[in-house]
Amino acid sequence: MPQPPTHADASRELLQTLLTVLRARWASGPAGPRHPTGEPVQTTSLRPRRTKAVVVLDLAATVPTAIRRALTGRGDGSRLLGWSVLAVLALVVAAVLLVASVLRDPERLAPAAQDPAPPGGAVIVPEPVGTRGTAEPTTSTPSASPRPSVGPRRTATASPSPVTTPGGTPDGTAPSRPSRPAPAALGADFVIESPQLLSYGAAVTISNPGSVPVTGWTLVVTLPRDSLDVTHVDGASATRNGATWTFAPDGTTGQVAGQAQVRVTFRVTGPPQTSAPTACAVDGAPCGGVTG
C-alpha cells in the first residue's frame, strides 16, 4: 500500500521544480529577435551560453540529491538533521536569487545621481527653513527732540592790545642800538731834542684826537741820505729801506687810547743842520714839525 507524501517530499519536489525553472530561464539567455507579428523567432545555436548564474544554478541542482539522502534516514536524529539541511537550503536559494537579480540588473545598485559639485570649490550653504519671504523687523530709533532756540548770542570782541617787545617798542620793531663812533685818524708831531755836533735826538708824539681807542699804527721817517743811521730806538721797532725808516709799535705803544698819545724816540748819527728828516708820516698823515 503506497504511503502518503510527507512535508519533506513536498518541499523537495517544490525546490527541485523551482531550480529547474530558474535553470531553464537563465540558460535561455535574453529574449531574441521577434517577428513583426509579435511571435519570437526561433534561433539555433550549437552550444548554449554559460553565465555565472548558470554555473551557480548547476551547483544548486545537486543539492536535492543530498537532501533526499538526508531526509530518508532513520531515527529522530536523522529527521532533525533533515530539517536543518532544509533550512540551510532555503537560505542558499534566497542567496542565489539575490545574486541572480544583481547579475541580471546591476543598475539597481547604482547610486543615485548627485548634483554636480559647484565649480571653483564653492560651498553651497542651504537656506534655513522659514527664512524665505520673511522680512527682518526694523526698529525705529527715536529722533532727538530739537533744542529750543535761544536768542542771538553776543560775542565779546576784545580790543587788540599793543604788543610790547623785549626792547620796549610797542610797534614790534627792534630797538636801534647806538652806533659806535669810528676811530679817529691819528696825528703825529716831530721834534729835535738834545742836538750835538755830529748827532741829534728826535722824538715823535702820536696822538688820538677821538674817543675810541686805536690799535696799531705805522710811522715812516725819511732821512736825506742813506749814510745816516738811526740808533737808540724807544717805544717802537725800526726797519730800514735805504734812507727810509719804518717804525712799528711795540708792546707798550700798540694801542692809543682816546684823547691820549704815545711817544717814540730815536737818535740820528749826523749834524742836525744837514741830517734833519725830509718827510715824516703816521698812517699816511704827515707829521707836524717837519718842513722837508
mmCIF file of N, CA and C in Angstrom, residues 116-174:
data_model
loop_
_atom_site.group_PDB
_atom_site.id
_atom_site.type_symbol
_atom_site.label_atom_id
_atom_site.label_comp_id
_atom_site.label_asym_id
_atom_site.label_seq_id
_atom_site.Cartn_x
_atom_site.Cartn_y
_atom_site.Cartn_z
ATOM 1 N N PRO A 116 26.011 67.893 -9.406
ATOM 2 C CA PRO A 116 27.455 68.155 -9.596
ATOM 3 C C PRO A 116 27.936 69.193 -8.599
ATOM 4 N N ALA A 117 29.192 68.997 -8.210
ATOM 5 C CA ALA A 117 29.790 69.933 -7.242
ATOM 6 C C ALA A 117 29.961 71.300 -7.880
ATOM 7 N N PRO A 118 29.753 72.336 -7.154
ATOM 8 C CA PRO A 118 29.922 73.677 -7.730
ATOM 9 C C PRO A 118 31.357 73.916 -8.151
ATOM 10 N N PRO A 119 31.572 74.591 -9.278
ATOM 11 C CA PRO A 119 32.954 74.823 -9.754
ATOM 12 C C PRO A 119 33.686 75.759 -8.815
ATOM 13 N N GLY A 120 35.039 75.606 -8.832
ATOM 14 C CA GLY A 120 35.884 76.523 -8.080
ATOM 15 C C GLY A 120 35.906 76.248 -6.608
ATOM 16 N N GLY A 121 35.418 75.099 -6.144
ATOM 17 C CA GLY A 121 35.465 74.796 -4.718
ATOM 18 C C GLY A 121 34.496 75.593 -3.886
ATOM 19 N N ALA A 122 33.425 76.161 -4.507
ATOM 20 C CA ALA A 122 32.463 76.954 -3.731
ATOM 21 C C ALA A 122 31.613 76.046 -2.881
ATOM 22 N N VAL A 123 31.242 76.548 -1.745
ATOM 23 C CA VAL A 123 30.424 75.788 -0.803
ATOM 24 C C VAL A 123 29.030 76.371 -0.816
ATOM 25 N N ILE A 124 28.045 75.492 -1.039
ATOM 26 C CA ILE A 124 26.654 75.929 -1.086
ATOM 27 C C ILE A 124 26.066 75.730 0.296
ATOM 28 N N VAL A 125 25.630 76.792 0.891
ATOM 29 C CA VAL A 125 25.045 76.739 2.229
ATOM 30 C C VAL A 125 23.537 76.705 2.065
ATOM 31 N N PRO A 126 22.893 75.680 2.581
ATOM 32 C CA PRO A 126 21.431 75.630 2.424
ATOM 33 C C PRO A 126 20.768 76.751 3.198
ATOM 34 N N GLU A 127 19.718 77.244 2.585
ATOM 35 C CA GLU A 127 18.998 78.338 3.216
ATOM 36 C C GLU A 127 18.135 77.807 4.347
ATOM 37 N N PRO A 128 18.215 78.418 5.523
ATOM 38 C CA PRO A 128 17.405 77.918 6.652
ATOM 39 C C PRO A 128 15.919 77.968 6.335
ATOM 40 N N VAL A 129 15.241 76.979 6.885
ATOM 41 C CA VAL A 129 13.798 76.883 6.647
ATOM 42 C C VAL A 129 13.099 77.997 7.405
ATOM 43 N N GLY A 130 12.169 78.591 6.721
ATOM 44 C CA GLY A 130 11.353 79.613 7.378
ATOM 45 C C GLY A 130 11.890 81.010 7.241
ATOM 46 N N THR A 131 13.029 81.152 6.501
ATOM 47 C CA THR A 131 13.581 82.496 6.329
ATOM 48 C C THR A 131 13.144 83.149 5.034
ATOM 49 N N ARG A 132 12.593 82.339 4.111
ATOM 50 C CA ARG A 132 12.176 82.931 2.844
ATOM 51 C C ARG A 132 10.889 83.706 3.031
ATOM 52 N N GLY A 133 10.876 84.856 2.397
ATOM 53 C CA GLY A 133 9.670 85.659 2.387
ATOM 54 C C GLY A 133 9.404 86.383 3.682
ATOM 55 N N THR A 134 10.316 86.248 4.672
ATOM 56 C CA THR A 134 10.109 86.955 5.941
ATOM 57 C C THR A 134 11.077 88.111 6.007
ATOM 58 N N ALA A 135 10.574 89.240 6.290
ATOM 59 C CA ALA A 135 11.407 90.439 6.365
ATOM 60 C C ALA A 135 11.818 90.655 7.799
ATOM 61 N N GLU A 136 13.039 91.099 7.982
ATOM 62 C CA GLU A 136 13.529 91.358 9.325
ATOM 63 C C GLU A 136 12.819 92.564 9.902
ATOM 64 N N PRO A 137 12.436 92.453 11.162
ATOM 65 C CA PRO A 137 11.753 93.619 11.764
ATOM 66 C C PRO A 137 12.709 94.785 11.905
ATOM 67 N N THR A 138 12.209 95.896 11.567
ATOM 68 C CA THR A 138 13.012 97.117 11.651
ATOM 69 C C THR A 138 12.606 97.868 12.896
ATOM 70 N N THR A 139 13.628 98.299 13.604
ATOM 71 C CA THR A 139 13.394 99.069 14.833
ATOM 72 C C THR A 139 13.656 100.526 14.544
ATOM 73 N N SER A 140 12.727 101.324 14.900
ATOM 74 C CA SER A 140 12.875 102.771 14.660
ATOM 75 C C SER A 140 13.537 103.399 15.864
ATOM 76 N N THR A 141 14.536 104.216 15.578
ATOM 77 C CA THR A 141 15.261 104.910 16.651
ATOM 78 C C THR A 141 14.615 106.267 16.867
ATOM 79 N N PRO A 142 14.199 106.545 18.094
ATOM 80 C CA PRO A 142 13.558 107.862 18.318
ATOM 81 C C PRO A 142 14.553 108.980 18.066
ATOM 82 N N SER A 143 14.111 109.920 17.275
ATOM 83 C CA SER A 143 14.978 111.054 16.944
ATOM 84 C C SER A 143 15.032 112.007 18.119
ATOM 85 N N ALA A 144 16.179 112.622 18.224
ATOM 86 C CA ALA A 144 16.365 113.559 19.332
ATOM 87 C C ALA A 144 15.493 114.789 19.097
ATOM 88 N N SER A 145 14.863 115.208 20.142
ATOM 89 C CA SER A 145 13.994 116.389 20.026
ATOM 90 C C SER A 145 14.844 117.629 19.842
ATOM 91 N N PRO A 146 14.423 118.514 18.974
ATOM 92 C CA PRO A 146 15.224 119.734 18.731
ATOM 93 C C PRO A 146 15.275 120.587 19.979
ATOM 94 N N ARG A 147 16.446 121.149 20.175
ATOM 95 C CA ARG A 147 16.650 122.001 21.339
ATOM 96 C C ARG A 147 16.008 123.351 21.084
ATOM 97 N N PRO A 148 15.412 123.905 22.101
ATOM 98 C CA PRO A 148 14.774 125.221 21.896
ATOM 99 C C PRO A 148 15.802 126.270 21.532
ATOM 100 N N SER A 149 15.407 127.063 20.572
ATOM 101 C CA SER A 149 16.321 128.107 20.085
ATOM 102 C C SER A 149 16.416 129.228 21.107
ATOM 103 N N VAL A 150 17.576 129.685 21.251
ATOM 104 C CA VAL A 150 17.846 130.792 22.179
ATOM 105 C C VAL A 150 18.183 132.015 21.353
ATOM 106 N N GLY A 151 18.005 133.123 21.891
ATOM 107 C CA GLY A 151 18.277 134.370 21.176
ATOM 108 C C GLY A 151 19.725 134.469 20.740
ATOM 109 N N PRO A 152 20.005 135.376 19.851
ATOM 110 C CA PRO A 152 21.380 135.514 19.344
ATOM 111 C C PRO A 152 22.349 135.821 20.469
ATOM 112 N N ARG A 153 23.467 135.107 20.412
ATOM 113 C CA ARG A 153 24.490 135.317 21.416
ATOM 114 C C ARG A 153 25.351 136.521 21.052
ATOM 115 N N ARG A 154 25.746 137.196 22.073
ATOM 116 C CA ARG A 154 26.637 138.338 21.873
ATOM 117 C C ARG A 154 28.073 137.887 22.083
ATOM 118 N N THR A 155 28.865 138.117 21.083
ATOM 119 C CA THR A 155 30.278 137.732 21.144
ATOM 120 C C THR A 155 31.085 138.948 21.535
ATOM 121 N N ALA A 156 31.758 138.803 22.639
ATOM 122 C CA ALA A 156 32.574 139.929 23.124
ATOM 123 C C ALA A 156 33.858 139.981 22.329
ATOM 124 N N THR A 157 34.111 141.097 21.718
ATOM 125 C CA THR A 157 35.324 141.299 20.938
ATOM 126 C C THR A 157 36.293 142.103 21.777
ATOM 127 N N ALA A 158 37.446 141.519 21.994
ATOM 128 C CA ALA A 158 38.459 142.211 22.796
ATOM 129 C C ALA A 158 39.263 143.133 21.904
ATOM 130 N N SER A 159 39.498 144.305 22.391
ATOM 131 C CA SER A 159 40.305 145.274 21.642
ATOM 132 C C SER A 159 41.752 144.829 21.631
ATOM 133 N N PRO A 160 42.390 144.913 20.483
ATOM 134 C CA PRO A 160 43.781 144.453 20.408
ATOM 135 C C PRO A 160 44.671 145.302 21.306
ATOM 136 N N SER A 161 45.461 144.606 22.088
ATOM 137 C CA SER A 161 46.401 145.296 22.969
ATOM 138 C C SER A 161 47.742 145.419 22.282
ATOM 139 N N PRO A 162 48.401 146.495 22.502
ATOM 140 C CA PRO A 162 49.716 146.666 21.843
ATOM 141 C C PRO A 162 50.703 145.627 22.335
ATOM 142 N N VAL A 163 51.436 145.095 21.398
ATOM 143 C CA VAL A 163 52.428 144.076 21.711
ATOM 144 C C VAL A 163 53.733 144.763 22.021
ATOM 145 N N THR A 164 54.241 144.415 23.163
ATOM 146 C CA THR A 164 55.494 145.037 23.600
ATOM 147 C C THR A 164 56.607 144.025 23.446
ATOM 148 N N THR A 165 57.643 144.418 22.722
ATOM 149 C CA THR A 165 58.798 143.557 22.503
ATOM 150 C C THR A 165 59.756 143.692 23.665
ATOM 151 N N PRO A 166 60.690 142.763 23.802
ATOM 152 C CA PRO A 166 61.649 142.883 24.901
ATOM 153 C C PRO A 166 62.413 144.190 24.896
ATOM 154 N N GLY A 167 62.551 144.772 23.720
ATOM 155 C CA GLY A 167 63.274 146.040 23.667
ATOM 156 C C GLY A 167 62.454 147.210 24.176
ATOM 157 N N GLY A 168 61.130 147.031 24.316
ATOM 158 C CA GLY A 168 60.299 148.087 24.849
ATOM 159 C C GLY A 168 59.582 148.887 23.801
ATOM 160 N N THR A 169 59.638 148.534 22.503
ATOM 161 C CA THR A 169 58.958 149.280 21.449
ATOM 162 C C THR A 169 57.600 148.667 21.215
ATOM 163 N N PRO A 170 56.495 149.422 21.308
ATOM 164 C CA PRO A 170 55.156 148.845 21.122
ATOM 165 C C PRO A 170 54.857 148.455 19.693
ATOM 166 N N ASP A 171 55.521 149.008 18.706
ATOM 167 C CA ASP A 171 55.208 148.673 17.316
ATOM 168 C C ASP A 171 55.888 147.406 16.854
ATOM 169 N N GLY A 172 56.669 146.753 17.683
ATOM 170 C CA GLY A 172 57.275 145.482 17.312
ATOM 171 C C GLY A 172 58.610 145.608 16.632
ATOM 172 N N THR A 173 59.078 146.798 16.368
ATOM 173 C CA THR A 173 60.366 146.942 15.702
ATOM 174 C C THR A 173 61.483 146.835 16.733
ATOM 175 N N ALA A 174 62.608 146.283 16.281
ATOM 176 C CA ALA A 174 63.735 146.132 17.185
ATOM 177 C C ALA A 174 64.315 147.494 17.528
#
